[in-house]
Amino acid sequence: MTFVDSEMEYKKLDAEMNQFYNRDVEEVKPLTLEEGQVCVVFCQELKCWCRAVVKSILFCADHYLAECFLVDYAKYTPVKTKDIRVAVEAFMQLPYRAKKFRLYCTKPVTLRIDFCDDASEIVPAKRWDSAAIQYFQNLLKGTTQIEAKLCAIEDDNFDVYLYVTIKDEKICVNDDLVAKNFACYVMTKENTVNSAKSQKPWSSLSLKSSPEKVISPALALWPMLMQGKVHNLETSEYNVYLLLLKPSIVSKKGSGTLTLHYIDINCVLVALGDIISIPKEFQKINTAQPPIVLSNKIEPRSVLETTPLLVDLKKELLRNKFLGPNLTESYCWPPIARGCDSVVISHHGNDPLLYIPPVLTFLQSGSCYKSLPTRNGPIALIICPGWRKAQLVFELLEKYGRCSRPLHPMLILLGLNKEEAKNVKLQRGCEVIVTTPHSLLRLLEHHSLFFLRLCHLVFDEVDNLFSEASKQIFTILEYYKKTITVEERESAPHQIVAVGSHWSKHIEHLTKEFMNDPYIVITAMEEASIYGNVQQVVQLCLNCERTSVLLQILDFTPSKAQKTLIFTNSVDETEMVYKVMESSSIFCLKVHKEIEFHFKYAVEQWKKIFTSGTHVVLVLTDDCMPSLGITDATCVVHFSFPASPSVFGVRLHSMSDNFQNGSSVDQVYTKAKSILLLTERNGCHAVGVLRYLEHTDAKIPPELCDFTAGVLEAKEDMKLARPLCQYLKRSGVCKDMRICPDRHRVHLQISDISWDKSNTIPMAGCVTIVPLHIVDATNYFGRIIDKQKDQYAILVGEMIEYFKKARNKVSVEMVEKLALYGLCEEGLFHRVQVLEIPPKEENCFFCNVIIKYIDEGRTGQVQVHQLFHLPTRFQILPPQAVEIIVCRVKPIDNEIEWNPKVTRYIHHKIRGKLHEAKIVLALGNTIWVDPMVRVTKLSELKTSINEYNIRSEILSMGMGIDNPEHIKQLQKLCKHAKTLALEEKTLQTFLINRIFIRYEY
């Protein structure tokens, strides 16, 4: 029975049960009733039908009464037998919402007196005595916050450490009961939580799992204060329940079980008035592996303590639908909140919530900053890889910073103008600055005194920062190192936090040279293998040659004992590889789902201590790994390509015992090795494999590069239906063609280049244009004005005259996709095309549809009734909107998007105004212009002047730089397209002539 975190499924279940049982069908009334029977009862208090278990049956004056436990509400209630129904199997598919909890490894004790020997001693007891219960109640009554940490699962019980906060002091209830001699610790073999090194693979929270399954307490459960008080707690056992839905009030316990209801949140642990969220990974993924957690100064247990986040911050997170810390956050929040140097590598390494909540929590301890200079200046600096990410982080700081003392965060993004940097003023009380590497260095040139109070340095997406601006990052680190080494600041905090998605040599250098005993958390196992210096080998071969290649790469006479896992995707492949290994006289084991009885024998053989020169091989399928729990393999062979990145990570985790600490590794030799067989059948993954190898510093086979180039060529050939890449159009290059979904070739057959002489868009020369829709600083949509006869101006005049008459304004009742209609906005009439219609609202008069203004290039959303029928004569003129791109200028600092500051400036300056431009290239509906200027005519002097040049305006703002290769790159693409078209035409002519000759013959 696994956890279900979808509230909608339970709502649907409740609705269906009430609809079914309200019919009072005779067939669903039970013939007999007995204790322990599962049934459905009508609860008078809740006014609904509920799933329940009968606990006891009592006889009253004129009827029978059953005490029932409501399995979805953790509630005992008396029910008349006439209100009990048979439980239909269809309503029993979802797991019960209520789960039973108890104090971890904490057992009651009592005083035993020996009258014969005149002695007494404290011994374990079966039940808690009244004094212990009273003391427990007093603890709960005096607490302001209650937290819990899930430690293990045994049978139907979830074992927890329970923490209460009384007068700002956190107390572990388990420890306190033991210290007061109310209890003792009993550590049994079944429920002991192993250390991180020897811990078993994780499993889903399942009540049907064996008692030996142990849940890592590293998933520190996240608490929240409950809206309600605990009253009259009377219990003989310290038990609580896990519920999955709505709150009501604290209700009274049944036989030995404390029951509480709570506020609405998915999958939470109700612990005596507190709510604790269970990370999603822990609920759903039964193959997830514990992360690699490394620290030289934090003890394992202290690492796993619950992060003491601010109460208001927790509430704000919940209001924003934050369900609780995920796997990575559960590990990294505690050390960051304690001020430790930390590196966090995760698949979600671009999420600012990995560091914002714990950083805000630490910033509240104002007393630790008293030794800093008494001046205005930030104590925390967050470096982001670009302006867009910096904007997002700043908005999150403003949102969640309201829950703490005023920090007055500032977003500083500077261009190349030195005056702009000189004129920067810090707002009073600013303690956090969000910026980019280049902006920070420009600021430091003129305001180095701003950062005399700097204590916390946070790198967002640190892997991208190093790949894009490594020189700038190391300059910032050197400055920070000098700042914090001042003698007067010895007592102030010093913290560097680096969060990202990929491990790299730059990050390793960061930890060694600039961090003090860093706490490293890596939840992406493929990245952990890079940190652990696992040797990555990729072997290209044909699918039919895999077995022979496998025999060639295995070392049959190792100098040390070797343990190799060979992973396959099917039972048949497992059997085939096993036979090959056996025929080669290799000690080989096999495991797959059809021989589960063989698991125990395989594990026993694997765990034996082997002498030097022994090589043991285990061939298995991926679904066997969770049951085997192997972590000491020295080599992994991916005979079958992993089905997903998570499967790849699980395979690599089988070598985690041999992951080596980067600070003490001999670079010439690494113990663990991963060998991937890449064949023609999984060639589509070649690009991803190459990207992975590139940041491992592994030797990349030349044939892999050639193979990947061929794959990329083939992918480009399949992108004919995709639009031409916008980055290619705007700057001449795409930042990463390997992952970009759009096309990077010009194709004549899809009209990128128009050969139609009647085309209204000129291919070259000077034109007059009016920008109407501004996409960004250099990309617009507008119209080309015909100075001799402006057909569009004539059309607009005719539409105004036509729609002046009320009878012509006929609203559309049913729209068609891609059809043209009329639309009136602010007294002007536009031709619009319907792009999208909601699938369930095609005939709805008031439904919203997505439209495109075909003469302006912009899109919008309107209701159907606003659209008018457009006569055919108004549809003849082709769409007038043309895409306009200004050439030879691109954003600064390797940005791929223009800063909104320069886009707003250009929008205000050029929209709706006539400009003169020279077309240097035209492809389809797009023209590239250089220059594009605003010309003002001076009628009195009978002359005209250039008011401004758009490219020059952008450069003068300091937000753009020269891009001389822009048009050259596009012209190369066009030339290549024409060459290919000519070659294809020549080949077709040759083939036709050859066929004709054969026919004649």
Short mmCIF file of C-alpha atoms in Angstrom, two decimals, residues 219-371:
data_model
loop_
_atom_site.label_atom_id
_atom_site.label_comp_id
_atom_site.label_asym_id
_atom_site.label_seq_id
_atom_site.Cartn_x
_atom_site.Cartn_y
_atom_site.Cartn_z
CA LEU A 219 14.94 13.12 4.73
CA ALA A 220 14.47 15.54 7.55
CA LEU A 221 10.73 16.12 7.56
CA TRP A 222 9.66 19.72 7.27
CA PRO A 223 7.42 21.13 10.03
CA MET A 224 4.68 23.73 10.07
CA LEU A 225 2.65 25.04 12.99
CA MET A 226 -0.90 23.77 13.11
CA GLN A 227 -4.00 25.93 13.37
CA GLY A 228 -5.37 24.49 16.57
CA LYS A 229 -4.52 23.42 20.13
CA VAL A 230 -4.10 20.00 21.68
CA HIS A 231 -6.58 19.32 24.46
CA ASN A 232 -7.05 16.46 26.94
CA LEU A 233 -4.51 14.08 25.52
CA GLU A 234 -5.05 10.72 27.13
CA THR A 235 -3.03 7.89 25.69
CA SER A 236 -1.30 4.75 26.80
CA GLU A 237 1.06 4.77 23.81
CA TYR A 238 2.78 7.63 22.05
CA ASN A 239 1.22 7.04 18.63
CA VAL A 240 0.07 9.45 15.90
CA TYR A 241 -1.31 9.05 12.38
CA LEU A 242 -0.35 10.06 8.88
CA LEU A 243 -3.30 11.60 7.04
CA LEU A 244 -3.61 12.71 3.43
CA LEU A 245 -6.39 15.30 3.41
CA LYS A 246 -8.57 17.86 5.18
CA PRO A 247 -8.51 19.23 8.73
CA SER A 248 -11.18 19.51 11.29
CA ILE A 249 -10.40 19.53 14.99
CA VAL A 250 -8.37 17.56 17.46
CA SER A 251 -10.37 14.46 18.28
CA LYS A 252 -10.08 11.97 21.09
CA LYS A 253 -7.99 8.85 20.76
CA GLY A 254 -9.24 5.33 20.60
CA SER A 255 -7.59 2.37 22.23
CA GLY A 256 -4.05 3.52 22.77
CA THR A 257 -3.87 5.79 19.73
CA LEU A 258 -3.76 9.59 19.55
CA THR A 259 -5.69 11.00 16.57
CA LEU A 260 -5.44 14.49 15.07
CA HIS A 261 -6.84 16.26 12.01
CA TYR A 262 -5.04 19.01 10.17
CA ILE A 263 -4.99 21.70 7.50
CA ASP A 264 -5.03 20.92 3.78
CA ILE A 265 -1.68 19.83 2.30
CA ASN A 266 -0.63 16.78 0.31
CA CYS A 267 1.12 13.95 2.13
CA VAL A 268 1.90 15.26 5.59
CA LEU A 269 2.78 13.76 8.91
CA VAL A 270 0.51 14.91 11.72
CA ALA A 271 2.64 14.90 14.85
CA LEU A 272 0.68 16.20 17.84
CA GLY A 273 -0.32 19.53 16.35
CA ASP A 274 2.50 19.84 13.82
CA ILE A 275 2.61 19.15 10.11
CA ILE A 276 5.63 17.62 8.47
CA SER A 277 5.94 17.13 4.71
CA ILE A 278 7.47 14.02 3.20
CA PRO A 279 9.66 14.69 0.14
CA LYS A 280 8.13 13.57 -3.16
CA GLU A 281 11.11 11.43 -4.12
CA PHE A 282 10.59 9.47 -0.92
CA GLN A 283 6.96 8.80 -1.80
CA LYS A 284 7.21 7.77 -5.42
CA ILE A 285 10.63 6.49 -6.46
CA ASN A 286 11.47 3.03 -5.26
CA THR A 287 14.82 2.96 -7.04
CA ALA A 288 16.20 6.25 -5.69
CA GLN A 289 19.60 6.11 -4.08
CA PRO A 290 20.93 8.07 -1.09
CA PRO A 291 22.91 11.12 -2.18
CA ILE A 292 26.63 11.48 -1.75
CA VAL A 293 27.05 13.63 1.38
CA LEU A 294 30.56 14.67 2.36
CA SER A 295 31.63 16.83 5.28
CA ASN A 296 34.75 17.06 7.39
CA LYS A 297 33.20 18.94 10.25
CA ILE A 298 29.57 17.86 10.69
CA GLU A 299 28.64 14.62 12.36
CA PRO A 300 26.20 12.43 10.41
CA ARG A 301 23.41 12.74 12.95
CA SER A 302 23.68 16.52 13.23
CA VAL A 303 23.52 16.74 9.44
CA LEU A 304 20.13 15.10 9.49
CA GLU A 305 18.51 17.41 12.03
CA THR A 306 15.47 19.35 10.91
CA THR A 307 16.30 22.80 9.54
CA PRO A 308 15.03 25.50 11.95
CA LEU A 309 13.32 27.68 9.34
CA LEU A 310 11.37 30.74 10.37
CA VAL A 311 7.72 30.04 11.13
CA ASP A 312 6.49 32.88 8.89
CA LEU A 313 8.78 31.69 6.13
CA LYS A 314 7.29 28.20 6.33
CA LYS A 315 3.79 29.62 6.10
CA GLU A 316 4.73 31.74 3.10
CA LEU A 317 6.23 28.71 1.36
CA LEU A 318 3.02 26.80 1.94
CA ARG A 319 0.92 29.66 0.64
CA ASN A 320 2.94 29.39 -2.57
CA LYS A 321 2.08 25.67 -2.85
CA PHE A 322 5.46 24.46 -1.63
CA LEU A 323 4.82 20.89 -0.50
CA GLY A 324 7.98 20.47 1.54
CA PRO A 325 11.68 19.99 0.97
CA ASN A 326 12.59 17.45 -1.69
CA LEU A 327 15.46 15.00 -1.38
CA THR A 328 18.16 17.56 -2.16
CA GLU A 329 16.70 20.29 0.05
CA SER A 330 16.39 17.86 2.96
CA TYR A 331 20.15 17.38 2.87
CA CYS A 332 21.40 20.85 1.93
CA TRP A 333 19.14 23.17 3.96
CA PRO A 334 20.60 22.26 7.39
CA PRO A 335 24.26 23.03 6.61
CA ILE A 336 23.42 26.20 4.67
CA ALA A 337 21.18 27.41 7.52
CA ARG A 338 24.11 26.84 9.92
CA GLY A 339 26.45 29.01 7.85
CA CYS A 340 28.60 26.17 6.47
CA ASP A 341 30.40 26.34 3.14
CA SER A 342 28.26 24.15 0.89
CA VAL A 343 28.22 22.72 -2.64
CA VAL A 344 24.94 21.28 -3.91
CA ILE A 345 24.73 19.33 -7.18
CA SER A 346 21.28 18.17 -8.24
CA HIS A 347 19.13 17.55 -11.29
CA HIS A 348 17.18 20.59 -10.05
CA GLY A 349 20.31 22.64 -9.48
CA ASN A 350 18.77 25.70 -11.14
CA ASP A 351 16.11 26.06 -8.42
CA PRO A 352 16.81 29.07 -6.16
CA LEU A 353 14.80 27.47 -3.33
CA LEU A 354 17.76 25.17 -2.77
CA TYR A 355 19.43 28.05 -0.94
CA ILE A 356 17.05 30.99 -0.41
CA PRO A 357 15.08 29.65 2.64
CA PRO A 358 18.16 28.54 4.65
CA VAL A 359 20.13 31.68 3.73
CA LEU A 360 17.24 33.89 4.87
CA THR A 361 17.07 31.88 8.08
CA PHE A 362 20.75 32.41 8.86
CA LEU A 363 20.55 36.14 8.06
CA GLN A 364 18.10 36.55 10.95
CA SER A 365 20.84 36.00 13.53
CA GLY A 366 21.89 39.64 13.55
CA SER A 367 24.14 39.29 16.59
CA CYS A 368 26.85 37.46 14.62
CA TYR A 369 27.36 40.52 12.42
CA LYS A 370 28.14 42.99 15.22
CA SER A 371 31.88 42.90 14.54
#
